[in-house]
CSV table of C-alpha atoms in Angstrom, one decimal:
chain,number,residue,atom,x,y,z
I,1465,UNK,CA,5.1,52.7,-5.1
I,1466,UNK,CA,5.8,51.4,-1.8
I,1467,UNK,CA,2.1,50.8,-1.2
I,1468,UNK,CA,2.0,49.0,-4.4
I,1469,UNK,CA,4.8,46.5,-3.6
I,1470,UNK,CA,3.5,46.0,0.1
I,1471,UNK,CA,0.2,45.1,-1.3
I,1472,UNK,CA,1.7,42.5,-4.1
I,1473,UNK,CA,3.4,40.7,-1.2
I,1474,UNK,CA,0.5,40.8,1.0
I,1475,UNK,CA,-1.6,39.5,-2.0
I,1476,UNK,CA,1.7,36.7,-2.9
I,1477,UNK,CA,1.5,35.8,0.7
I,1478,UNK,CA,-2.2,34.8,1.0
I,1479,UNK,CA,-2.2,33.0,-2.4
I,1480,UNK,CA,0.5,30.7,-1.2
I,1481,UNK,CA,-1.1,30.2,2.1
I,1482,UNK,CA,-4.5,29.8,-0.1
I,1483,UNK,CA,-2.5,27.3,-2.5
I,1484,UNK,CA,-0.6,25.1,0.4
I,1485,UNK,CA,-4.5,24.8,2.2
I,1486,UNK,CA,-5.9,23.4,-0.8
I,1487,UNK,CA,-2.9,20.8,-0.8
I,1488,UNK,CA,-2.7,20.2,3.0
I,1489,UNK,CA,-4.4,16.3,2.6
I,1490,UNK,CA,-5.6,14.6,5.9
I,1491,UNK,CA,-2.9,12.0,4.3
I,1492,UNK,CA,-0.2,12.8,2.3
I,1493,UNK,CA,1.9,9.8,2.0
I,1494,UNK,CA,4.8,7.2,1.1
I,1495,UNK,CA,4.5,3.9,0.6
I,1496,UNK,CA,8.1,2.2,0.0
I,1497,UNK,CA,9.8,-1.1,1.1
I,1498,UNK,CA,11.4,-1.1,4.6
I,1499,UNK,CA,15.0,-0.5,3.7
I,1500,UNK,CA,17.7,-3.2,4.1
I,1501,UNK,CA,19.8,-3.2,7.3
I,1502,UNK,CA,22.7,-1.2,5.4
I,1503,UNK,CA,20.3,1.8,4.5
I,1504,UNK,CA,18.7,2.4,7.8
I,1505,UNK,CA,20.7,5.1,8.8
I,1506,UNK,CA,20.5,6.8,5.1
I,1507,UNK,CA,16.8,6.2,5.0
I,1508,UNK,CA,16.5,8.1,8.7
I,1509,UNK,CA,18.0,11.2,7.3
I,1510,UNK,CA,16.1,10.8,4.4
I,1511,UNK,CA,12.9,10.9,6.6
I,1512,UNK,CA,14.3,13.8,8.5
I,1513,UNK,CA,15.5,15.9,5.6
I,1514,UNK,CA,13.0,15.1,3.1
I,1515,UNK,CA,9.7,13.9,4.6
I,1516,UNK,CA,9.5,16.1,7.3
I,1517,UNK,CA,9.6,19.4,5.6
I,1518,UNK,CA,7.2,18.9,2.5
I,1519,UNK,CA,4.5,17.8,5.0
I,1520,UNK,CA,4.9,14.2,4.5
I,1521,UNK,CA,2.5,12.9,7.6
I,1522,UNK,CA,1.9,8.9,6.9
I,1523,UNK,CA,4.8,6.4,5.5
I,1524,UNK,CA,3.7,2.8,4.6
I,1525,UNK,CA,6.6,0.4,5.2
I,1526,UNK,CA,6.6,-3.1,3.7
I,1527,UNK,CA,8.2,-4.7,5.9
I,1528,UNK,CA,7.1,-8.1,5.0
I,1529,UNK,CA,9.4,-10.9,6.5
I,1530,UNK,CA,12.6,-8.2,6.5
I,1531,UNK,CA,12.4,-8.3,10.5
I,1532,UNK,CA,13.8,-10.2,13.5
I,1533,UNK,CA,10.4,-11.9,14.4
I,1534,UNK,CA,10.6,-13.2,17.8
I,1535,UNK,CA,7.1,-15.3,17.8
I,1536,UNK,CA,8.0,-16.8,14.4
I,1537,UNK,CA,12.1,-16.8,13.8
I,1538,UNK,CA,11.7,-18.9,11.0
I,1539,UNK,CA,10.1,-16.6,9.1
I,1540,UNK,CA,12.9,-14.0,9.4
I,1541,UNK,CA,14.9,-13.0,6.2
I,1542,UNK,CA,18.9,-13.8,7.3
I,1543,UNK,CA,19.3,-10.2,7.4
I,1544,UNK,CA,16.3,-9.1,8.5
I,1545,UNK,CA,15.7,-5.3,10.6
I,1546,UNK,CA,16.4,-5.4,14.3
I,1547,UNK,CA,14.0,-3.8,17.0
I,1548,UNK,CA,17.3,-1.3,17.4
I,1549,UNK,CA,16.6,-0.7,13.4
I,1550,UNK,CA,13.3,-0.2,13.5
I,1551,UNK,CA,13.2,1.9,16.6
I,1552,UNK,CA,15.7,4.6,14.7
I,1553,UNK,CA,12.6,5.0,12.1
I,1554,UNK,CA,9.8,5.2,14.7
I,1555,UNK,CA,11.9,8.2,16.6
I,1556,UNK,CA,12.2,9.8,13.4
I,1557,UNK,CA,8.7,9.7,12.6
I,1558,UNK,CA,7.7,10.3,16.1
I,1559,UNK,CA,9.9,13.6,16.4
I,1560,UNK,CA,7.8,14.9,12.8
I,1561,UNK,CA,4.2,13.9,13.5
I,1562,UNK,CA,4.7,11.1,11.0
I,1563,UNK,CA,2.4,7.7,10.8
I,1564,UNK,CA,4.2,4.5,10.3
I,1565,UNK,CA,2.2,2.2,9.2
I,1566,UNK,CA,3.9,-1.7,8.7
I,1567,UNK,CA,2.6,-3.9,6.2
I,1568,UNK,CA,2.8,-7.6,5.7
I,1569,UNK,CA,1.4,-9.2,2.6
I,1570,UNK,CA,-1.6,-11.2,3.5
I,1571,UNK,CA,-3.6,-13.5,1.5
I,1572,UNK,CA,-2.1,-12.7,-2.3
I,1573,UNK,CA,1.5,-12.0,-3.1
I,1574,UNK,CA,3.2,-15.2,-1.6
I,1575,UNK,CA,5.3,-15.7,-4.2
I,1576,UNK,CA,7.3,-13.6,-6.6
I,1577,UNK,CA,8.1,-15.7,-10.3
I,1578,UNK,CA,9.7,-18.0,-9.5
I,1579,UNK,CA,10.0,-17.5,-6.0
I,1580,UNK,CA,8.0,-19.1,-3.1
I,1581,UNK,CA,7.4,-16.3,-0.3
I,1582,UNK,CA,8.8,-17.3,2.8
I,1583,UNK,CA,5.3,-17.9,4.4
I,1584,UNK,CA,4.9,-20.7,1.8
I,1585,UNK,CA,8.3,-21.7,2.3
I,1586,UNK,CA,8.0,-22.3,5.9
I,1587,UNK,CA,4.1,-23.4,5.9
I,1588,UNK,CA,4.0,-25.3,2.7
I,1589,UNK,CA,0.6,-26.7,3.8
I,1590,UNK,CA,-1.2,-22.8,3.7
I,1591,UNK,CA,-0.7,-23.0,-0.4
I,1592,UNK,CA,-4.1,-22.4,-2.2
I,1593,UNK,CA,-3.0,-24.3,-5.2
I,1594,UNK,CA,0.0,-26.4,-3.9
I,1595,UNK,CA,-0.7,-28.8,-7.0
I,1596,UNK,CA,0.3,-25.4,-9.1
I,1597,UNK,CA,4.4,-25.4,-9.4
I,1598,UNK,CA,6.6,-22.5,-9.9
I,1599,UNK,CA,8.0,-22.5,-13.2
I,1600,UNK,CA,12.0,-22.0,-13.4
I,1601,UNK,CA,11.4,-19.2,-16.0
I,1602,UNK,CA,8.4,-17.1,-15.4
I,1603,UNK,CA,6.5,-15.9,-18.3
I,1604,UNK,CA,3.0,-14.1,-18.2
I,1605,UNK,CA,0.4,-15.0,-19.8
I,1606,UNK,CA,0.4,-19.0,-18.8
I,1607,UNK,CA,-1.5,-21.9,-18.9
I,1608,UNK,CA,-2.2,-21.8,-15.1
I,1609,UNK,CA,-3.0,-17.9,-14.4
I,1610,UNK,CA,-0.3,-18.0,-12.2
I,1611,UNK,CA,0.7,-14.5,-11.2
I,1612,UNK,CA,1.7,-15.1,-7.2
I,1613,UNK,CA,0.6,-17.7,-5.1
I,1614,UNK,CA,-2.4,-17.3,-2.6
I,1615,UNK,CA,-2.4,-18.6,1.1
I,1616,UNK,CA,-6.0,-20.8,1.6
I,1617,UNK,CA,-7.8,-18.3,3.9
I,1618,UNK,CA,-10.1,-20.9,4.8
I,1619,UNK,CA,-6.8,-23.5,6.1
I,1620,UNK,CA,-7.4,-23.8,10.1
I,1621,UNK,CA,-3.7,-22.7,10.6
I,1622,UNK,CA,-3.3,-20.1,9.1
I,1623,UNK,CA,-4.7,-17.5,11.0
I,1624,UNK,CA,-2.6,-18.3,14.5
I,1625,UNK,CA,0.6,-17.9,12.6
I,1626,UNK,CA,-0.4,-14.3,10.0
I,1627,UNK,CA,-1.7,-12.5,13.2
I,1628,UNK,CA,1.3,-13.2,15.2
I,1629,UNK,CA,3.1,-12.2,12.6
I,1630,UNK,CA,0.8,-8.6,12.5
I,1631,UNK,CA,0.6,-8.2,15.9
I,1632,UNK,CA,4.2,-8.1,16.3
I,1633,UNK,CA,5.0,-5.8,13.4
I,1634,UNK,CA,2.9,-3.3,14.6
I,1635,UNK,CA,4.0,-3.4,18.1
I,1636,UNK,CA,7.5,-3.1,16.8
I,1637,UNK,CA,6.6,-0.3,15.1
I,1638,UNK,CA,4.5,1.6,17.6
I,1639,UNK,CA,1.9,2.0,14.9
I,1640,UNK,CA,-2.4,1.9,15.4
I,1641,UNK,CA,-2.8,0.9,11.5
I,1642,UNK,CA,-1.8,-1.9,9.8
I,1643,UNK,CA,-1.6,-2.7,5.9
I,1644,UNK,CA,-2.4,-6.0,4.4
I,1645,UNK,CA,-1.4,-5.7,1.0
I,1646,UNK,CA,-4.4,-8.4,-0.3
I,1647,UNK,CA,-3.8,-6.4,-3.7
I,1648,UNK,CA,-3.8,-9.0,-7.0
I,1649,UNK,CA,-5.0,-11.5,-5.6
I,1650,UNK,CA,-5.9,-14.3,-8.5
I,1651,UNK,CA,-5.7,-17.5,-6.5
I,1652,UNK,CA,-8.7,-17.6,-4.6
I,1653,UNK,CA,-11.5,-20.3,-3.8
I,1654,UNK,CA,-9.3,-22.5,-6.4
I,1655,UNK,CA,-10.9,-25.4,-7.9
I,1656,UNK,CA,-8.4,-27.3,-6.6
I,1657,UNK,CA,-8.6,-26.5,-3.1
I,1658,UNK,CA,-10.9,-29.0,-1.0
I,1659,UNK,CA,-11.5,-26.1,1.4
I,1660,UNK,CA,-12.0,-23.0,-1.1
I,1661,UNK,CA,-13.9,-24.7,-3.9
I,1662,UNK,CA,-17.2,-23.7,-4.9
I,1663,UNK,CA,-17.3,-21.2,-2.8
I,1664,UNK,CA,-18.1,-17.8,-3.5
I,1665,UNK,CA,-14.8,-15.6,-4.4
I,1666,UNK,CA,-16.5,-12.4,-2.7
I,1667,UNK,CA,-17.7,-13.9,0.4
I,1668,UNK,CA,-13.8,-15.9,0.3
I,1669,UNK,CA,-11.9,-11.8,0.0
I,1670,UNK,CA,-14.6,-10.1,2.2
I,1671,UNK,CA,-14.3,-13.3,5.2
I,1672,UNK,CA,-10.2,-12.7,5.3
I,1673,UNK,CA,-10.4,-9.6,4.9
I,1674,UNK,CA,-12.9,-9.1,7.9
I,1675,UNK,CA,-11.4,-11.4,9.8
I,1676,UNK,CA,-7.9,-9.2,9.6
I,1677,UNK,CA,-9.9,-6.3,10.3
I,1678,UNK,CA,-11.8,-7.8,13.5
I,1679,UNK,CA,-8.2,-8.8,14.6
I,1680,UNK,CA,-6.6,-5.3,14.6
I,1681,UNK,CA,-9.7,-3.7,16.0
I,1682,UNK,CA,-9.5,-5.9,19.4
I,1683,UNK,CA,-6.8,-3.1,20.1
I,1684,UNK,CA,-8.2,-0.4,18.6
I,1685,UNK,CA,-5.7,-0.8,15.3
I,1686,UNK,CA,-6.9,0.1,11.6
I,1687,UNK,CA,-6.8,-2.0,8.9
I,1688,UNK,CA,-5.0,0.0,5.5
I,1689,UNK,CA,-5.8,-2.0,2.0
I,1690,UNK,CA,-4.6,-1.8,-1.6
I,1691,UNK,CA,-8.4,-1.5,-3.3
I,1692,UNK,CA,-7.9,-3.1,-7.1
I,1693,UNK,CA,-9.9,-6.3,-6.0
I,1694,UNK,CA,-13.1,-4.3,-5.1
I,1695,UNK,CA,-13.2,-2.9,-8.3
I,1696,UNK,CA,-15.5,-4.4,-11.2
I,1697,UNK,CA,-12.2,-4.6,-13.6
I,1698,UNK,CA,-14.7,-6.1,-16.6
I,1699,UNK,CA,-17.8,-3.2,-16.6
I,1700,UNK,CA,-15.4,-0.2,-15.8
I,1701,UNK,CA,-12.7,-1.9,-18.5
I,1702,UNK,CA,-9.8,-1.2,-15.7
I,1703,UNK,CA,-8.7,-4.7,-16.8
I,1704,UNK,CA,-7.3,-7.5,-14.2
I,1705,UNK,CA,-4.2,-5.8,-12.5
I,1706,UNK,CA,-6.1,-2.8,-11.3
I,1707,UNK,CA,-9.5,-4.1,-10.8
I,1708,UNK,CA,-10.8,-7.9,-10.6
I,1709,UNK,CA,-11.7,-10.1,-13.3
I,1710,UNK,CA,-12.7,-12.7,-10.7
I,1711,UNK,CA,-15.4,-11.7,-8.8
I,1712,UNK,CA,-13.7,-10.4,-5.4
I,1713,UNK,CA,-14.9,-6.8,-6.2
I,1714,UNK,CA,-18.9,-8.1,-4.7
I,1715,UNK,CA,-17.0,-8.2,-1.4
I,1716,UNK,CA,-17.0,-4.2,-1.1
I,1717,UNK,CA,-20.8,-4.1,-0.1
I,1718,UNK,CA,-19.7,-7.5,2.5
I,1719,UNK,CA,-16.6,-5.5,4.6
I,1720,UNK,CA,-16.4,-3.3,7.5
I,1721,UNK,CA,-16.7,0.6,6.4
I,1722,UNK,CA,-13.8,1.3,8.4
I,1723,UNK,CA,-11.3,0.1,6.0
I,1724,UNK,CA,-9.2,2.5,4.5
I,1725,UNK,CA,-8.6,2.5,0.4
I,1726,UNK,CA,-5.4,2.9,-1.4
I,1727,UNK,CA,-6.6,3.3,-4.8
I,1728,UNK,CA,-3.9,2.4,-7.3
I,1729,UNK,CA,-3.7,3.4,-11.0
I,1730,UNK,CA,-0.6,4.1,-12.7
I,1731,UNK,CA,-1.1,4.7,-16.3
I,1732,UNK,CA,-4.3,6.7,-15.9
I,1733,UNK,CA,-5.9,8.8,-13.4
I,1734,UNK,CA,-9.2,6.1,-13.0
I,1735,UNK,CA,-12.1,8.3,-11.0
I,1736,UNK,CA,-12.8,5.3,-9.0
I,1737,UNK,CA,-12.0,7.2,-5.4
I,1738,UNK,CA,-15.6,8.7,-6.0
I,1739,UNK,CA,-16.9,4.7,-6.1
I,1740,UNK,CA,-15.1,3.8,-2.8
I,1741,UNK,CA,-16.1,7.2,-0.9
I,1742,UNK,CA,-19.6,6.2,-2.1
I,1743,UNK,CA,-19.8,3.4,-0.5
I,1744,UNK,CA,-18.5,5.3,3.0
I,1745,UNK,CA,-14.9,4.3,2.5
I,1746,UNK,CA,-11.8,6.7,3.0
I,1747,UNK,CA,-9.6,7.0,0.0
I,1748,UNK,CA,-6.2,7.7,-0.9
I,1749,UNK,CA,-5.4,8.2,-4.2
I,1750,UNK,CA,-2.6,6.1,-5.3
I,1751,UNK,CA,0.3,7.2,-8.0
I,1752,UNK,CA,3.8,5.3,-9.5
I,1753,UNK,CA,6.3,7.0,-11.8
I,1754,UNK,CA,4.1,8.8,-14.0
I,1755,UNK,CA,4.3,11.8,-12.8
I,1756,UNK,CA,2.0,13.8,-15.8
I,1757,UNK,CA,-1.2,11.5,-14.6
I,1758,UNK,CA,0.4,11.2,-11.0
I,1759,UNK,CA,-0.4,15.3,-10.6
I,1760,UNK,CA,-3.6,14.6,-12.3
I,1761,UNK,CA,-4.8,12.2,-9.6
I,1762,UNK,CA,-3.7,15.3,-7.4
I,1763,UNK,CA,-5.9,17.2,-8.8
I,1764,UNK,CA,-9.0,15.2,-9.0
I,1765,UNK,CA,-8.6,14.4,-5.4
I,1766,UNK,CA,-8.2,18.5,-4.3
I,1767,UNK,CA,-11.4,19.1,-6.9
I,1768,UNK,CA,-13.3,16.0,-5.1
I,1769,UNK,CA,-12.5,17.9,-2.0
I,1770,UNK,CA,-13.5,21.2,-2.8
I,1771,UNK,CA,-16.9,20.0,-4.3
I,1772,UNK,CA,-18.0,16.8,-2.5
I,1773,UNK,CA,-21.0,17.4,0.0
I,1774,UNK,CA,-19.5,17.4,3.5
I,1775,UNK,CA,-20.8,13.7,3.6
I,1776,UNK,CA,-18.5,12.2,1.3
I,1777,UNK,CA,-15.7,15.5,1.3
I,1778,UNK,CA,-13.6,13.8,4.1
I,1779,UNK,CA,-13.7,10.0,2.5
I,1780,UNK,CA,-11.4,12.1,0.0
I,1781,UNK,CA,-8.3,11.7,1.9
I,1782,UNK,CA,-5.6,12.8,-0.1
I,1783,UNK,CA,-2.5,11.1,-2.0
I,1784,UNK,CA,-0.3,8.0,-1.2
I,1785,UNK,CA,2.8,7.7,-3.1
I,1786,UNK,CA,3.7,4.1,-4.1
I,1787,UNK,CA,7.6,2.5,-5.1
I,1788,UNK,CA,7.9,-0.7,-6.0
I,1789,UNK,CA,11.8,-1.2,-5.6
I,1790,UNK,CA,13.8,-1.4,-2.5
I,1791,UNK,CA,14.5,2.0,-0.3
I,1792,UNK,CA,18.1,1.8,-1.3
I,1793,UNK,CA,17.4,1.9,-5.0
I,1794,UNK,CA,14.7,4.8,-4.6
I,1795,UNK,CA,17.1,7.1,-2.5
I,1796,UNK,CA,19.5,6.7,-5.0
I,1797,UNK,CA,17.4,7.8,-8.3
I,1798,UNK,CA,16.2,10.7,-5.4
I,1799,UNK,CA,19.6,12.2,-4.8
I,1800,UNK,CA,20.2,11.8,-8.2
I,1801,UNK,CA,19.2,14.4,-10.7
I,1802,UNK,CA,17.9,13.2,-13.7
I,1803,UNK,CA,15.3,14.2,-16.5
I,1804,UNK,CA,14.0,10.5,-17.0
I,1805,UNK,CA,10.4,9.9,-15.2
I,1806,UNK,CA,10.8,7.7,-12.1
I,1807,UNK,CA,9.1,7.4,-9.1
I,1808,UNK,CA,11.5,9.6,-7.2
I,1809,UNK,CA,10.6,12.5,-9.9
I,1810,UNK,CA,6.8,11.9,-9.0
I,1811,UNK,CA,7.7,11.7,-5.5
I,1812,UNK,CA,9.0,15.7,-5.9
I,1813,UNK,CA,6.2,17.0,-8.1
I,1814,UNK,CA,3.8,15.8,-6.0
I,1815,UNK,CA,5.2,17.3,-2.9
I,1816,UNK,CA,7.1,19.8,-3.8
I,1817,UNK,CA,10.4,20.7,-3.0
I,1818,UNK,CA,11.4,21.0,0.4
């Protein structure tokens, strides 16, 4: 009998160890908003007490303009992180063999509704479609496609300004990777512009985009990307939030293969890592708050693991949490236990509890 129960634990032992290699991704991630000034402190903890011990190794922060820039100050947000701030995180992460990676919105996402981003704000004159207004109550669909404003990637002062921006953010955080956003971008090569139009929308996305990557690699930094606009949202019937319905997606065979992938989809577990590790670029999977098709993007990326040819296995590189509200808001429905789906109840069933 003894025997018997020394062998069940023996056998209980390796199939756990077997189970926690098969989930043990070269990334296994979160990507949240840097947390306001008041919830450093609560968000350290959180790092140390929750991160840490499910094997969290890489946390995307978007930072945006929520920092004390020094080469730009009036970009800042009033209440924006210190260095002192930020430094808590980077210790944290430091002390648990965790990536920070900042990111900064470039190129899409300059505006929020009825908001003007505070690059567009400041810099007025970087507006792709500056004849395009903000309404005072946003409503989607309208007559003007407007979603969030664009900067022109082809204005000649742009550039000096964004990568000032980048180079400090990463420096602050101590980081080799840096994330750019460039998800949903609609605005692009506008009619309107007298720089952008007529030009090709591909050869527009793929020329930022390689000019951002060209930028970081001067000091050995990686460029991180949200993938939607490389992906043919019309043939593969994704639609225009995940994928692009304006041409951009021709730019994936025009960028450096260096580029890693965060492949979004939140309502349905899309296959579409296999396109981007087929074209030799790394791949993160990328779930939300549904946490049933969340654990089935999981999945598909363990199975593309186990089966790819060695080739394309380690383009496969695991799982990147997304939440789209502020740190504050997420640690509360975290510490809060509730049956209602949420992206803090994904966050658990994808890595486990601690």
């Amino acid at each position: 009998m003894m025997m018997k129960k020394i062998t069940l634990l023996v056998l209980s032992v390796l199939f756990s160890l077997f189970a926690y290699a098969q989930d043990t991704f070269p990334v296994r991630g979160l990507a949240i908003a840097a947390p306001e000034k008041e919830n450093v402190d609560r968000f350290v903890k959180f790092i140390n007490e929750e991160l840490a011990p499910r094997n969290i190794n890489t946390l995307i922060l978007r930072v945006d303009y929520n920092f004390k820039y020094k080469t730009h100050p009036e970009l800042a947000q009033e209440n924006g992180l210190s260095q002192a701030d930020v430094d808590k995180m980077v210790a944290a992460c430091q002390k648990h063999n965790i990536a920070i990676i900042p990111q900064v919105n470039l190129l899409g996402h300059q505006s929020w509704h009825s908001t003007l981003g505070k690059l567009l704000e400041v810099y007025p004159e970087f507006d792709e479609t500056p004849g395009i207004q903000l309404p005072e109550n946003y409503e989607w669909p309208n007559e003007d496609d407007l979603y969030c404003k664009s900067y022109c990637p082809l204005h000649p002062g742009v550039h000096k300004v964004v990568f000032e921006v980048m180079d400090e953010i990463v420096a602050a955080f101590k980081a080799d990777a840096f994330h750019a956003g460039m998800d949903e971008v609609f605005y692009i090569g506008h009619e309107d512009c007298p720089r952008c139009q007529g030009r090709d929308k591909a050869e527009l996305f793929a020329g930022e985009l390689t000019k951002i990557r060209n930028h970081l690699a001067l000091k050995n930094r990686r460029l991180w990307i949200w993938g939607d606009r490389l992906i043919d949202g019309k043939t593969t019937g994704i639609g225009l939030w995940e994928a692009s319905y304006n041409n951009t997606y021709r730019a994936i065979d025009m960028i450096p293969k260096d580029v890693m992938i965060c492949d979004w989809h939140y309502e349905r577990p899309d296959p579409t890592a296999v396109y981007f590790a087929m074209k030799g670029l790394d791949v993160a999977t990328s779930p939300w708050r549904n946490t049933p098709v969340a654990l089935q993007q999981k999945q598909m990326m363990l199975d593309l693991r186990a089966n790819a040819t060695p080739e394309m296995k380690e383009h496969f590189t695991g799982i990147m949490q997304t939440v789209w509200s502020g740190a504050g808001g997420f640690l509360d429905r975290f510490y809060t236990e509730s049956e209602e789906d949420s992206d803090a109840k994904c966050f658990k069933a994808l890595f486990g509890k601690k």
